[in-house]
């Protein structure tokens, strides 16, 4: 039913160059001299802290802690306000239900 059509290989047109002839090559053996062994490098890079970079690190860490603290406190405040408002709504609904029951 569905058969793929395989294209036929067309014959080359235009100028065709003959294959290049490869001649024999000479082999030159090269004996490299061993390179001197490199100096041993420390396993961990050393980090040098200047007073300016230490002060920048302390300032950056303090700023990050202040931002995280502010976010956490605001989330806690949002939960507290939501809880208080739900509690007030529950008290109002309860008082409305009891007042309606007393009228009957």
PDB file of C-alpha atoms in Angstrom, residues 35-78:
ATOM      1  CA  UNK A  35      60.131  16.526  29.427  1.00  0.00           C
ATOM      2  CA  UNK A  36      61.073  17.515  32.970  1.00  0.00           C
ATOM      3  CA  UNK A  37      58.489  16.571  35.582  1.00  0.00           C
ATOM      4  CA  UNK A  38      56.200  19.470  36.538  1.00  0.00           C
ATOM      5  CA  UNK A  39      56.295  20.797  40.053  1.00  0.00           C
ATOM      6  CA  UNK A  40      53.676  19.210  42.306  1.00  0.00           C
ATOM      7  CA  UNK A  41      50.576  21.336  42.610  1.00  0.00           C
ATOM      8  CA  UNK A  42      48.628  21.548  45.863  1.00  0.00           C
ATOM      9  CA  UNK A  43      45.520  19.399  45.988  1.00  0.00           C
ATOM     10  CA  UNK A  44      43.295  22.353  46.921  1.00  0.00           C
ATOM     11  CA  UNK A  45      43.676  25.930  45.741  1.00  0.00           C
ATOM     12  CA  UNK A  46      44.474  28.433  48.436  1.00  0.00           C
ATOM     13  CA  UNK A  47      42.086  31.342  48.890  1.00  0.00           C
ATOM     14  CA  UNK A  48      43.489  34.549  50.235  1.00  0.00           C
ATOM     15  CA  UNK A  49      41.058  36.870  51.970  1.00  0.00           C
ATOM     16  CA  UNK A  50      41.892  40.512  52.175  1.00  0.00           C
ATOM     17  CA  UNK A  51      40.174  42.726  54.737  1.00  0.00           C
ATOM     18  CA  UNK A  52      38.018  44.215  51.979  1.00  0.00           C
ATOM     19  CA  UNK A  53      36.760  40.861  50.727  1.00  0.00           C
ATOM     20  CA  UNK A  54      36.147  39.627  54.274  1.00  0.00           C
ATOM     21  CA  UNK A  55      34.091  42.743  54.992  1.00  0.00           C
ATOM     22  CA  UNK A  56      32.143  42.241  51.752  1.00  0.00           C
ATOM     23  CA  UNK A  57      31.417  38.618  52.652  1.00  0.00           C
ATOM     24  CA  UNK A  58      30.196  39.557  56.122  1.00  0.00           C
ATOM     25  CA  UNK A  59      28.032  42.361  54.709  1.00  0.00           C
ATOM     26  CA  UNK A  60      26.557  40.115  52.028  1.00  0.00           C
ATOM     27  CA  UNK A  61      25.798  37.353  54.530  1.00  0.00           C
ATOM     28  CA  UNK A  62      24.120  39.823  56.870  1.00  0.00           C
ATOM     29  CA  UNK A  63      21.993  41.200  54.048  1.00  0.00           C
ATOM     30  CA  UNK A  64      20.910  37.700  53.014  1.00  0.00           C
ATOM     31  CA  UNK A  65      19.978  36.807  56.589  1.00  0.00           C
ATOM     32  CA  UNK A  66      17.977  40.014  56.992  1.00  0.00           C
ATOM     33  CA  UNK A  67      16.030  39.380  53.786  1.00  0.00           C
ATOM     34  CA  UNK A  68      15.289  35.768  54.722  1.00  0.00           C
ATOM     35  CA  UNK A  69      14.233  36.849  58.227  1.00  0.00           C
ATOM     36  CA  UNK A  70      11.918  39.528  56.857  1.00  0.00           C
ATOM     37  CA  UNK A  71      10.277  37.049  54.481  1.00  0.00           C
ATOM     38  CA  UNK A  72       9.764  34.469  57.229  1.00  0.00           C
ATOM     39  CA  UNK A  73       8.350  37.031  59.673  1.00  0.00           C
ATOM     40  CA  UNK A  74       5.949  38.376  57.044  1.00  0.00           C
ATOM     41  CA  UNK A  75       4.748  34.847  56.267  1.00  0.00           C
ATOM     42  CA  UNK A  76       4.202  34.180  59.977  1.00  0.00           C
ATOM     43  CA  UNK A  77       2.301  37.446  60.317  1.00  0.00           C
ATOM     44  CA  UNK A  78       0.110  36.560  57.329  1.00  0.00           C
TER      45      UNK A  78
END
